[in-house]
Amino acid sequence: MALDLSRIIKAYDVRGLVPTELSREVARAIGAAFAAAVVLPDAGADARPGVVVGRDMRESGPELVDAFAEGLTAAGVDVTLIGLCSTDGLYFASGQMDLPGAMFTASHNPAEYNGIKLCRSGARPVGQETGLAQVRELAQGYLEHGIPDPAGDAGQVVERDLLADYAGFLRSLVDLSGARPLKVVVDAGNGMAGLTVPAVLGDAAGLPGLPLELVPLYFELDGSFPNHEANPLEPANLIDLQAAVVANEADLGLAFDGDADRCFVVDERGGAVSPSAVTALVGLAEVTKELAAGRAPTVIHNLITSRAVPDLLSAAGASVVRTRVGHSFIKAQMAQHGAVFGGEHSAHYYFRDFWFADTGMLAALHVLAALSSQDRTMSELAEMFEPYSGSGEINSTVADAAAATERVLHAYRAAYPEVVVDTLDGVTVSHWESHPQWWFNLRASNTEPLLRLNVEAADQDIMEKVRDDVLSLVREPAVPTEEEEAS
């Protein structure tokens, strides 16, 4: 019996255990389905269809890429293999070559996983509502009934190295040549930043040196992640970086996840800088550049980012648009509004000048440029963009997410009749227009019995009170039924 692909093809990408869920056979079927559902229809009748494919450092990558390419070429699609790259390196290739793309990575997942991130030409997203559902349906049929015989000539496979082009393109967007010298500790987590950081921030790609002293941590590409998980969103995975920044008396630290599309910042004291502060900082740089060029800038942020983001960027002259959590949603809003920049609480940063796609490396360049252009420390600079107190995301295991959410809504509507409630993504309850100022969002996980809580308030005490009150309601023990009491 064929694997149920709904287990591994989710809302935004493909991700599964190798080889029990994501095998050569599955990768080949997904390649053929991607060709049929996306690549061939987009190419038109006269164009020669092609796909660019990259991979991270996981051991299973080469075999899965080979099988995926077999599925594409059998359908008459040419394949350009760019080898080891970051996810934003694949987006660069898709944008620069104007081809659909596929990146083999499981991001920060453990070593036994792999996955595929798909995009249309120009790095346009392929999500559940923009082609991924059709890919899953076709691939499922191919697994159960076989891949159709090719209708014409098979596609060809070529290899191409784009690392230097990628590095040069990013350097062209942010000028660091005249910056004051900085000492920067970078934790690559044994992920793809070990390849891209020396190319972009160093001279490994043949670019001129920058006024940066790089202190590398875990730059060896190793998909078994021997030092720590490549997920800087978890505080435990920042400990080594924080200690190294202080020990080396560095100006700041940077951490990247496994496929190096997310960037996290640590200040000179070892304190983590919130992604919302980075969103505001980078957004301000992009807004200032747009205004100087006589353009009216728009910035996108998801609903979990700090209220400091819309407050500061609106005051700077930007139009600010709030959107759902998830890269496919924010990319769609970026394109729809022609936004110059977008940021998420998860440290994904999106740029119009990067085909509306996310790139942690470009965000890092902006942070370095902002710090080096003035005399403040990183902690002093970050403090300007972190005026409020946030809880971070807190997960609660619940048997009935809808019932727990309704419990919270009922209690808060009764206690605070003036609150504003919206349901853009989960429920957001806001008391921001009254005093004391606070808001929170509750979102149910799509894949686990979890409720995710984010709280922000104008001061720490209020944030902690709202956080604890909401959690007590969410985690309230269920009332036993009469049958359960009798037993």
Tab-separated table of C-alpha atoms in Angstrom:
chain	number	residue	atom	x	y	z
A	1	MET	CA	0.000	0.000	0.000
A	2	ALA	CA	1.383	3.416	-1.006
A	3	LEU	CA	2.307	5.990	1.624
A	4	ASP	CA	-0.381	8.591	2.342
A	5	LEU	CA	1.409	11.719	1.127
A	6	SER	CA	-0.772	13.990	3.268
A	7	ARG	CA	1.537	12.924	6.103
A	8	ILE	CA	4.538	14.637	4.540
A	9	ILE	CA	3.169	17.238	2.081
A	10	LYS	CA	1.841	19.971	4.337
A	11	ALA	CA	0.674	23.553	3.857
A	12	TYR	CA	4.023	25.003	2.772
A	13	ASP	CA	6.446	22.222	1.859
A	14	VAL	CA	7.373	18.540	1.926
A	15	ARG	CA	9.004	17.104	5.039
A	16	GLY	CA	9.388	13.522	6.222
A	17	LEU	CA	11.556	10.785	7.659
A	18	VAL	CA	14.081	9.216	5.280
A	19	PRO	CA	13.520	6.615	3.866
A	20	THR	CA	10.278	5.482	5.533
A	21	GLU	CA	8.342	8.567	4.417
A	22	LEU	CA	10.551	10.413	1.942
A	23	SER	CA	12.232	7.772	-0.252
A	24	ARG	CA	13.669	7.707	-3.777
A	25	GLU	CA	10.316	6.472	-5.055
A	26	VAL	CA	8.434	9.302	-3.351
A	27	ALA	CA	10.933	11.933	-4.519
A	28	ARG	CA	10.650	10.682	-8.118
A	29	ALA	CA	6.838	10.820	-7.968
A	30	ILE	CA	6.903	14.348	-6.522
A	31	GLY	CA	9.300	15.436	-9.273
A	32	ALA	CA	6.972	14.097	-11.960
A	33	ALA	CA	3.963	15.678	-10.231
A	34	PHE	CA	5.729	19.054	-9.912
A	35	ALA	CA	6.411	18.914	-13.648
A	36	ALA	CA	2.796	18.123	-14.503
A	37	ALA	CA	1.055	20.445	-12.019
A	38	VAL	CA	3.326	23.497	-12.077
A	39	VAL	CA	6.314	23.469	-14.428
A	40	LEU	CA	4.739	22.454	-17.738
A	41	PRO	CA	1.563	24.572	-17.398
A	42	ASP	CA	3.645	27.625	-16.441
A	43	ALA	CA	6.143	27.124	-19.291
A	44	GLY	CA	3.582	27.367	-22.070
A	45	ALA	CA	3.510	25.489	-25.339
A	46	ASP	CA	6.637	26.940	-26.966
A	47	ALA	CA	9.080	27.403	-24.081
A	48	ARG	CA	11.628	24.774	-23.060
A	49	PRO	CA	10.646	23.906	-19.470
A	50	GLY	CA	13.314	23.825	-16.786
A	51	VAL	CA	13.774	23.583	-13.003
A	52	VAL	CA	16.717	24.595	-10.806
A	53	VAL	CA	17.427	22.243	-7.864
A	54	GLY	CA	19.598	22.752	-4.785
A	55	ARG	CA	20.197	20.862	-1.553
A	56	ASP	CA	21.519	21.285	1.966
A	57	MET	CA	24.205	19.164	3.649
A	58	ARG	CA	22.012	16.241	4.760
A	59	GLU	CA	23.405	12.822	3.787
A	60	SER	CA	20.153	11.811	2.103
A	61	GLY	CA	20.208	14.858	-0.192
A	62	PRO	CA	22.142	13.585	-3.233
A	63	GLU	CA	20.055	10.425	-3.632
A	64	LEU	CA	16.745	12.269	-3.259
A	65	VAL	CA	17.800	15.031	-5.645
A	66	ASP	CA	18.798	12.395	-8.212
A	67	ALA	CA	15.387	10.687	-7.962
A	68	PHE	CA	13.509	14.003	-8.107
A	69	ALA	CA	15.455	14.955	-11.246
A	70	GLU	CA	14.509	11.598	-12.797
A	71	GLY	CA	10.839	12.465	-12.325
A	72	LEU	CA	11.352	15.864	-13.940
A	73	THR	CA	13.442	14.749	-16.891
A	74	ALA	CA	11.076	11.865	-17.668
A	75	ALA	CA	8.385	14.515	-18.119
A	76	GLY	CA	10.558	16.439	-20.569
A	77	VAL	CA	11.828	19.057	-18.104
A	78	ASP	CA	15.465	20.206	-18.087
A	79	VAL	CA	17.158	20.280	-14.674
A	80	THR	CA	19.921	22.600	-13.482
A	81	LEU	CA	21.642	21.245	-10.369
A	82	ILE	CA	23.334	23.931	-8.271
A	83	GLY	CA	24.499	21.525	-5.554
A	84	LEU	CA	25.012	22.648	-1.971
A	85	CYS	CA	23.269	25.934	-1.215
A	86	SER	CA	21.125	27.751	1.306
A	87	THR	CA	17.389	28.029	0.707
A	88	ASP	CA	17.761	31.703	-0.152
A	89	GLY	CA	20.531	30.620	-2.543
A	90	LEU	CA	17.936	28.498	-4.332
A	91	TYR	CA	15.526	31.455	-4.382
A	92	PHE	CA	18.310	33.562	-5.900
A	93	ALA	CA	18.811	30.942	-8.605
A	94	SER	CA	15.067	30.778	-9.316
A	95	GLY	CA	14.872	34.550	-9.561
A	96	GLN	CA	18.053	35.082	-11.551
A	97	MET	CA	17.375	32.237	-13.997
A	98	ASP	CA	13.592	32.826	-14.075
A	99	LEU	CA	12.956	29.118	-13.463
A	100	PRO	CA	10.855	27.131	-11.021
A	101	GLY	CA	12.942	25.726	-8.167
A	102	ALA	CA	13.189	22.937	-5.636
A	103	MET	CA	15.286	23.055	-2.477
A	104	PHE	CA	15.987	19.789	-0.669
A	105	THR	CA	16.138	20.612	3.020
A	106	ALA	CA	14.369	19.843	6.277
A	107	SER	CA	15.538	23.186	7.704
A	108	HIS	CA	16.014	22.754	11.463
A	109	ASN	CA	14.514	19.248	11.706
A	110	PRO	CA	16.713	16.417	13.071
A	111	ALA	CA	19.147	14.534	10.824
A	112	GLU	CA	16.780	11.688	9.970
A	113	TYR	CA	14.460	14.109	8.116
A	114	ASN	CA	14.628	15.690	4.705
A	115	GLY	CA	12.177	17.750	2.700
A	116	ILE	CA	11.493	19.845	-0.394
A	117	LYS	CA	10.605	23.518	-0.709
A	118	LEU	CA	9.096	24.265	-4.120
A	119	CYS	CA	8.715	27.562	-5.926
A	120	ARG	CA	7.604	28.887	-9.281
A	121	SER	CA	9.865	31.002	-11.480
A	122	GLY	CA	10.994	34.200	-9.828
A	123	ALA	CA	10.950	32.450	-6.421
A	124	ARG	CA	7.155	32.700	-6.266
A	125	PRO	CA	5.798	30.415	-3.555
A	126	VAL	CA	4.122	27.065	-4.072
A	127	GLY	CA	1.863	26.405	-1.106
A	128	GLN	CA	-1.247	24.382	-0.419
A	129	GLU	CA	-3.476	26.843	-2.284
A	130	THR	CA	-0.998	27.673	-5.042
A	131	GLY	CA	-0.135	24.272	-6.462
A	132	LEU	CA	1.081	22.041	-3.639
A	133	ALA	CA	-2.298	20.329	-3.223
A	134	GLN	CA	-2.252	19.392	-6.923
A	135	VAL	CA	1.325	18.141	-6.635
A	136	ARG	CA	0.308	15.931	-3.700
A	137	GLU	CA	-2.741	14.569	-5.494
A	138	LEU	CA	-0.803	13.714	-8.651
A	139	ALA	CA	2.145	12.216	-6.767
A	140	GLN	CA	-0.223	10.066	-4.733
A	141	GLY	CA	-1.702	8.711	-7.933
A	142	TYR	CA	1.745	8.060	-9.399
A	143	LEU	CA	2.742	6.056	-6.320
A	144	GLU	CA	-0.409	3.961	-6.533
A	145	HIS	CA	-0.653	3.502	-10.312
A	146	GLY	CA	2.778	4.351	-11.733
A	147	ILE	CA	4.254	7.447	-13.371
A	148	PRO	CA	2.939	7.923	-16.944
A	149	ASP	CA	5.288	7.247	-19.812
A	150	PRO	CA	6.977	10.403	-21.148
A	151	ALA	CA	5.126	12.062	-23.996
A	152	GLY	CA	8.253	13.343	-25.749
A	153	ASP	CA	11.990	13.800	-25.403
A	154	ALA	CA	13.490	13.481	-21.938
A	155	GLY	CA	14.897	16.556	-20.252
A	156	GLN	CA	18.612	17.140	-19.793
A	157	VAL	CA	20.586	17.589	-16.549
A	158	VAL	CA	23.353	20.183	-16.200
A	159	GLU	CA	25.333	21.406	-13.195
A	160	ARG	CA	26.067	25.027	-12.319
A	161	ASP	CA	27.816	26.806	-9.438
A	162	LEU	CA	26.018	30.028	-8.440
A	163	LEU	CA	27.583	30.718	-5.024
A	164	ALA	CA	29.745	33.627	-6.211
A	165	ASP	CA	26.831	35.160	-8.137
A	166	TYR	CA	24.614	34.847	-5.049
A	167	ALA	CA	27.220	36.478	-2.810
A	168	GLY	CA	27.849	39.292	-5.253
A	169	PHE	CA	24.152	40.010	-5.659
A	170	LEU	CA	23.594	40.323	-1.893
A	171	ARG	CA	26.662	42.536	-1.534
A	172	SER	CA	25.221	44.841	-4.227
A	173	LEU	CA	22.145	45.501	-2.066
A	174	VAL	CA	23.920	46.652	1.117
A	175	ASP	CA	27.174	48.625	1.081
A	176	LEU	CA	29.501	47.724	3.950
A	177	SER	CA	32.739	48.858	2.345
A	178	GLY	CA	33.028	52.040	4.428
A	179	ALA	CA	31.652	50.631	7.672
A	180	ARG	CA	33.515	50.766	10.982
A	181	PRO	CA	35.214	47.461	11.829
A	182	LEU	CA	33.145	44.899	13.710
A	183	LYS	CA	33.966	41.595	15.358
A	184	VAL	CA	31.179	39.105	14.595
A	185	VAL	CA	30.725	35.595	15.976
A	186	VAL	CA	28.684	33.416	13.602
A	187	ASP	CA	27.120	30.098	14.632
A	188	ALA	CA	26.319	28.124	11.494
A	189	GLY	CA	25.047	25.138	13.493
A	190	ASN	CA	26.826	22.819	11.015
A	191	GLY	CA	24.286	24.014	8.456
A	192	MET	CA	24.516	25.835	5.144
A	193	ALA	CA	25.687	29.126	6.667
A	194	GLY	CA	29.041	27.369	6.914
A	195	LEU	CA	29.154	27.699	3.110
A	196	THR	CA	27.383	31.018	2.575
A	197	VAL	CA	28.843	33.184	5.366
A	198	PRO	CA	32.469	32.876	4.142
A	199	ALA	CA	31.221	33.717	0.634
A	200	VAL	CA	29.076	36.729	1.536
A	201	LEU	CA	30.764	38.168	4.636
A	202	GLY	CA	34.261	36.920	3.838
A	203	ASP	CA	36.328	36.543	0.682
A	204	ALA	CA	35.719	32.850	-0.111
A	205	ALA	CA	33.764	33.739	-3.278
A	206	GLY	CA	36.470	36.091	-4.534
A	207	LEU	CA	34.782	39.286	-3.319
A	208	PRO	CA	36.756	42.105	-1.650
A	209	GLY	CA	37.165	41.754	2.104
A	210	LEU	CA	34.802	43.613	4.416
A	211	PRO	CA	35.747	45.396	7.679
A	212	LEU	CA	34.580	42.342	9.624
A	213	GLU	CA	36.501	39.990	11.880
A	214	LEU	CA	34.586	36.718	11.711
A	215	VAL	CA	34.741	34.218	14.559
A	216	PRO	CA	33.268	30.956	13.210
A	217	LEU	CA	31.328	28.417	15.250
A	218	TYR	CA	30.397	25.045	13.729
A	219	PHE	CA	31.043	25.916	10.092
A	220	GLU	CA	31.681	22.271	9.139
A	221	LEU	CA	28.782	21.051	6.996
A	222	ASP	CA	27.344	18.096	8.895
A	223	GLY	CA	23.725	17.021	8.547
A	224	SER	CA	23.927	15.007	11.772
A	225	PHE	CA	24.179	18.316	13.707
A	226	PRO	CA	26.789	17.070	16.206
A	227	ASN	CA	26.933	20.248	18.321
A	228	HIS	CA	23.316	21.389	18.670
A	229	GLU	CA	20.112	21.515	16.659
A	230	ALA	CA	20.227	24.051	13.848
A	231	ASN	CA	17.186	25.862	15.239
A	232	PRO	CA	18.134	29.186	16.871
A	233	LEU	CA	14.491	29.830	17.757
A	234	GLU	CA	15.078	27.477	20.723
A	235	PRO	CA	17.056	29.348	23.427
A	236	ALA	CA	19.156	26.270	24.243
A	237	ASN	CA	20.662	26.397	20.758
A	238	LEU	CA	21.954	29.960	21.277
A	239	ILE	CA	23.971	29.196	24.428
A	240	ASP	CA	27.260	28.500	22.627
A	241	LEU	CA	26.941	31.650	20.519
A	242	GLN	CA	26.085	33.824	23.508
A	243	ALA	CA	29.090	32.542	25.444
A	244	ALA	CA	31.411	33.002	22.456
A	245	VAL	CA	30.274	36.600	21.866
A	246	VAL	CA	31.103	37.527	25.464
A	247	ALA	CA	34.358	35.531	25.567
A	248	ASN	CA	35.602	37.104	22.323
A	249	GLU	CA	34.404	40.610	23.281
A	250	ALA	CA	32.567	40.681	19.963
A	251	ASP	CA	30.239	43.407	18.776
A	252	LEU	CA	27.436	40.949	18.021
A	253	GLY	CA	26.638	37.372	17.122
A	254	LEU	CA	24.653	35.852	14.253
A	255	ALA	CA	23.004	32.427	14.217
A	256	PHE	CA	21.457	30.659	11.226
A	257	ASP	CA	19.190	27.644	10.966
A	258	GLY	CA	20.031	24.505	8.981
A	259	ASP	CA	19.188	25.848	5.520
A	260	ALA	CA	20.385	29.360	6.469
A	261	ASP	CA	17.232	31.195	5.440
A	262	ARG	CA	16.627	32.518	8.974
A	263	CYS	CA	18.986	34.811	10.879
A	264	PHE	CA	19.047	35.472	14.634
A	265	VAL	CA	21.012	38.232	16.363
A	266	VAL	CA	22.787	38.266	19.744
A	267	ASP	CA	24.065	41.545	21.245
A	268	GLU	CA	27.509	42.208	22.714
A	269	ARG	CA	26.343	41.126	26.186
A	270	GLY	CA	25.058	37.798	24.894
A	271	GLY	CA	21.406	38.857	24.971
A	272	ALA	CA	19.085	37.632	22.233
A	273	VAL	CA	17.666	40.405	20.050
A	274	SER	CA	14.030	39.712	19.214
A	275	PRO	CA	13.146	39.076	15.562
A	276	SER	CA	10.570	41.861	15.908
A	277	ALA	CA	13.357	44.312	16.746
A	278	VAL	CA	15.289	43.092	13.702
A	279	THR	CA	12.135	43.506	11.588
A	280	ALA	CA	11.779	47.106	12.752
A	281	LEU	CA	15.482	47.869	12.292
A	282	VAL	CA	15.755	46.397	8.794
A	283	GLY	CA	12.349	47.735	7.840
A	284	LEU	CA	13.407	51.242	8.813
A	285	ALA	CA	16.480	50.991	6.575
A	286	GLU	CA	14.381	49.885	3.609
A	287	VAL	CA	11.696	52.510	4.272
A	288	THR	CA	14.293	55.275	4.496
A	289	LYS	CA	15.808	54.191	1.169
A	290	GLU	CA	12.387	54.130	-0.502
A	291	LEU	CA	11.425	57.569	0.763
A	292	ALA	CA	14.764	58.993	-0.401
A	293	ALA	CA	13.969	57.653	-3.883
A	294	GLY	CA	10.566	59.347	-3.836
A	295	ARG	CA	8.594	56.109	-3.491
A	296	ALA	CA	5.815	55.340	-1.018
A	297	PRO	CA	6.975	52.260	0.937
A	298	THR	CA	4.829	49.396	2.222
A	299	VAL	CA	6.010	46.912	4.851
A	300	ILE	CA	4.360	43.574	5.692
A	301	HIS	CA	4.451	41.957	9.140
A	302	ASN	CA	2.674	38.945	10.551
A	303	LEU	CA	0.286	39.272	13.448
A	304	ILE	CA	2.713	37.816	16.020
A	305	THR	CA	5.338	40.526	15.586
A	306	SER	CA	5.599	43.253	18.211
A	307	ARG	CA	3.378	46.322	17.987
A	308	ALA	CA	6.662	48.214	17.822
A	309	VAL	CA	6.910	47.184	14.161
A	310	PRO	CA	3.793	48.993	12.880
A	311	ASP	CA	4.260	51.822	15.401
A	312	LEU	CA	7.831	52.654	14.383
A	313	LEU	CA	7.480	52.047	10.661
A	314	SER	CA	4.215	53.966	10.368
A	315	ALA	CA	5.853	56.886	12.165
A	316	ALA	CA	8.713	56.689	9.649
A	317	GLY	CA	6.279	57.089	6.747
A	318	ALA	CA	5.475	53.537	5.697
A	319	SER	CA	2.152	51.891	5.004
A	320	VAL	CA	2.059	48.774	7.188
A	321	VAL	CA	0.050	45.650	6.354
A	322	ARG	CA	-0.646	42.899	8.904
A	323	THR	CA	-0.938	39.317	7.660
A	324	ARG	CA	-1.256	35.697	8.770
A	325	VAL	CA	1.637	33.597	10.011
A	326	GLY	CA	3.332	31.535	7.281
A	327	HIS	CA	5.738	32.293	4.464
A	328	SER	CA	3.293	31.595	1.636
A	329	PHE	CA	0.854	34.162	3.079
A	330	ILE	CA	3.449	36.861	3.624
A	331	LYS	CA	5.038	36.303	0.202
A	332	ALA	CA	1.633	36.654	-1.439
A	333	GLN	CA	0.988	39.898	0.454
A	334	MET	CA	4.469	41.165	-0.422
A	335	ALA	CA	3.770	40.690	-4.124
A	336	GLN	CA	0.201	42.006	-3.944
A	337	HIS	CA	1.241	45.250	-2.249
A	338	GLY	CA	4.644	45.626	-3.910
A	339	ALA	CA	6.048	45.787	-0.388
A	340	VAL	CA	9.695	46.714	0.030
A	341	PHE	CA	10.137	44.487	3.090
A	342	GLY	CA	8.375	41.966	5.296
A	343	GLY	CA	9.217	40.322	8.618
A	344	GLU	CA	7.995	37.482	10.802
A	345	HIS	CA	8.419	36.632	14.480
A	346	SER	CA	10.209	33.430	13.422
A	347	ALA	CA	13.138	35.425	11.921
A	348	HIS	CA	12.111	35.112	8.281
A	349	TYR	CA	12.796	38.398	6.476
A	350	TYR	CA	11.468	39.135	2.975
A	351	PHE	CA	12.726	41.686	0.449
A	352	ARG	CA	11.215	43.112	-2.721
A	353	ASP	CA	14.725	43.345	-4.162
A	354	PHE	CA	15.112	39.586	-3.569
A	355	TRP	CA	12.043	38.570	-5.583
A	356	PHE	CA	9.828	39.082	-2.501
A	357	ALA	CA	11.499	35.997	-0.995
A	358	ASP	CA	13.088	35.518	2.422
A	359	THR	CA	16.816	35.715	3.008
A	360	GLY	CA	18.483	35.674	6.403
A	361	MET	CA	21.823	36.691	4.903
A	362	LEU	CA	20.467	39.945	3.494
A	363	ALA	CA	18.883	40.721	6.869
A	364	ALA	CA	22.270	40.083	8.508
A	365	LEU	CA	23.932	42.532	6.106
A	366	HIS	CA	21.382	45.194	7.062
A	367	VAL	CA	21.982	44.629	10.786
A	368	LEU	CA	25.747	44.897	10.277
A	369	ALA	CA	25.292	48.076	8.241
A	370	ALA	CA	23.035	49.647	10.884
A	371	LEU	CA	25.423	48.839	13.727
A	372	SER	CA	28.564	49.916	11.889
A	373	SER	CA	27.100	53.239	10.754
A	374	GLN	CA	26.881	54.664	14.294
A	375	ASP	CA	28.594	54.377	17.691
A	376	ARG	CA	25.936	52.593	19.744
A	377	THR	CA	26.423	49.018	20.905
A	378	MET	CA	24.136	46.309	19.565
A	379	SER	CA	22.205	46.203	22.837
A	380	GLU	CA	21.681	49.980	22.771
A	381	LEU	CA	20.583	49.848	19.140
A	382	ALA	CA	18.191	46.948	19.761
A	383	GLU	CA	16.644	48.695	22.760
A	384	MET	CA	15.403	51.438	20.448
A	385	PHE	CA	13.288	48.846	18.644
A	386	GLU	CA	12.054	46.864	21.682
A	387	PRO	CA	9.857	49.266	23.701
A	388	TYR	CA	7.347	46.612	24.835
A	389	SER	CA	7.454	43.315	26.755
A	390	GLY	CA	6.674	40.060	24.963
A	391	SER	CA	6.143	36.491	26.133
A	392	GLY	CA	7.518	34.722	23.096
A	393	GLU	CA	5.525	31.796	21.756
A	394	ILE	CA	4.236	29.385	24.427
A	395	ASN	CA	2.750	26.021	23.444
A	396	SER	CA	0.069	24.214	25.448
A	397	THR	CA	-1.118	20.673	24.771
A	398	VAL	CA	-4.916	20.633	24.741
A	399	ALA	CA	-7.499	17.990	23.937
A	400	ASP	CA	-9.909	20.498	22.351
A	401	ALA	CA	-8.305	23.658	21.002
A	402	ALA	CA	-11.630	25.216	19.989
A	403	ALA	CA	-13.117	24.723	23.459
A	404	ALA	CA	-10.029	26.142	25.171
A	405	THR	CA	-10.072	29.168	22.878
A	406	GLU	CA	-13.755	29.768	23.539
A	407	ARG	CA	-13.083	29.591	27.296
A	408	VAL	CA	-10.509	32.339	26.988
A	409	LEU	CA	-12.705	34.513	24.755
A	410	HIS	CA	-15.675	34.214	27.093
A	411	ALA	CA	-13.605	35.207	30.126
A	412	TYR	CA	-11.919	38.188	28.464
A	413	ARG	CA	-15.018	39.542	26.803
A	414	ALA	CA	-16.760	39.446	30.188
A	415	ALA	CA	-13.878	41.088	32.026
A	416	TYR	CA	-12.964	43.635	29.325
A	417	PRO	CA	-15.998	44.591	27.200
A	418	GLU	CA	-13.838	47.094	25.303
A	419	VAL	CA	-11.445	44.501	23.843
A	420	VAL	CA	-11.170	44.129	20.085
A	421	VAL	CA	-11.217	40.544	18.786
A	422	ASP	CA	-10.211	39.465	15.288
A	423	THR	CA	-9.851	36.055	13.683
A	424	LEU	CA	-7.274	36.695	10.954
A	425	ASP	CA	-5.183	33.766	12.242
A	426	GLY	CA	-6.515	32.045	15.345
A	427	VAL	CA	-7.902	34.758	17.631
A	428	THR	CA	-6.250	38.011	18.603
A	429	VAL	CA	-7.633	39.840	21.645
A	430	SER	CA	-6.440	43.428	21.884
A	431	HIS	CA	-6.636	45.980	24.686
A	432	TRP	CA	-4.064	48.178	22.992
A	433	GLU	CA	-6.309	51.219	22.540
A	434	SER	CA	-7.062	51.312	26.279
A	435	HIS	CA	-4.925	51.222	29.405
A	436	PRO	CA	-3.176	49.105	30.437
A	437	GLN	CA	-2.019	48.214	26.927
A	438	TRP	CA	-1.825	44.502	26.032
A	439	TRP	CA	-2.779	42.014	23.354
A	440	PHE	CA	-2.537	38.276	22.867
A	441	ASN	CA	-2.995	35.779	20.075
A	442	LEU	CA	-4.044	32.118	20.348
A	443	ARG	CA	-3.452	29.899	17.303
A	444	ALA	CA	-4.072	26.180	17.000
A	445	SER	CA	-1.380	24.042	15.404
A	446	ASN	CA	-2.324	22.451	12.080
A	447	THR	CA	-0.477	19.230	12.887
A	448	GLU	CA	-0.435	18.783	16.685
A	449	PRO	CA	-2.923	19.134	19.584
A	450	LEU	CA	-1.347	22.445	20.564
A	451	LEU	CA	-2.463	25.998	21.201
A	452	ARG	CA	0.212	28.627	20.620
A	453	LEU	CA	0.062	31.752	22.780
A	454	ASN	CA	1.831	35.076	22.182
A	455	VAL	CA	1.348	38.001	24.573
A	456	GLU	CA	2.672	41.546	24.478
A	457	ALA	CA	2.112	44.481	26.842
A	458	ALA	CA	3.458	47.944	27.445
A	459	ASP	CA	5.259	46.714	30.574
A	460	GLN	CA	6.551	43.440	31.973
A	461	ASP	CA	4.161	43.109	34.904
A	462	ILE	CA	1.056	43.440	32.732
A	463	MET	CA	2.464	41.005	30.171
A	464	GLU	CA	3.121	38.394	32.861
A	465	LYS	CA	-0.357	38.815	34.360
A	466	VAL	CA	-2.117	38.397	30.985
A	467	ARG	CA	0.167	35.508	30.040
A	468	ASP	CA	-0.504	33.635	33.281
A	469	ASP	CA	-4.260	34.308	33.186
A	470	VAL	CA	-4.615	33.056	29.604
A	471	LEU	CA	-2.501	29.979	30.261
A	472	SER	CA	-4.573	29.076	33.314
A	473	LEU	CA	-7.718	29.226	31.179
A	474	VAL	CA	-6.166	27.289	28.300
A	475	ARG	CA	-4.829	24.580	30.597
A	476	GLU	CA	-7.898	24.380	32.827
A	477	PRO	CA	-8.622	20.708	33.600
A	478	ALA	CA	-11.593	19.326	31.717
A	479	VAL	CA	-14.723	18.763	33.789
A	480	PRO	CA	-15.227	14.964	34.083
A	481	THR	CA	-18.394	13.440	32.712
A	482	GLU	CA	-20.782	11.514	34.999
A	483	GLU	CA	-19.474	8.273	33.505
A	484	GLU	CA	-15.871	9.251	34.231
A	485	GLU	CA	-16.745	10.240	37.810
A	486	ALA	CA	-18.521	6.912	38.379
A	487	SER	CA	-15.509	4.967	37.170
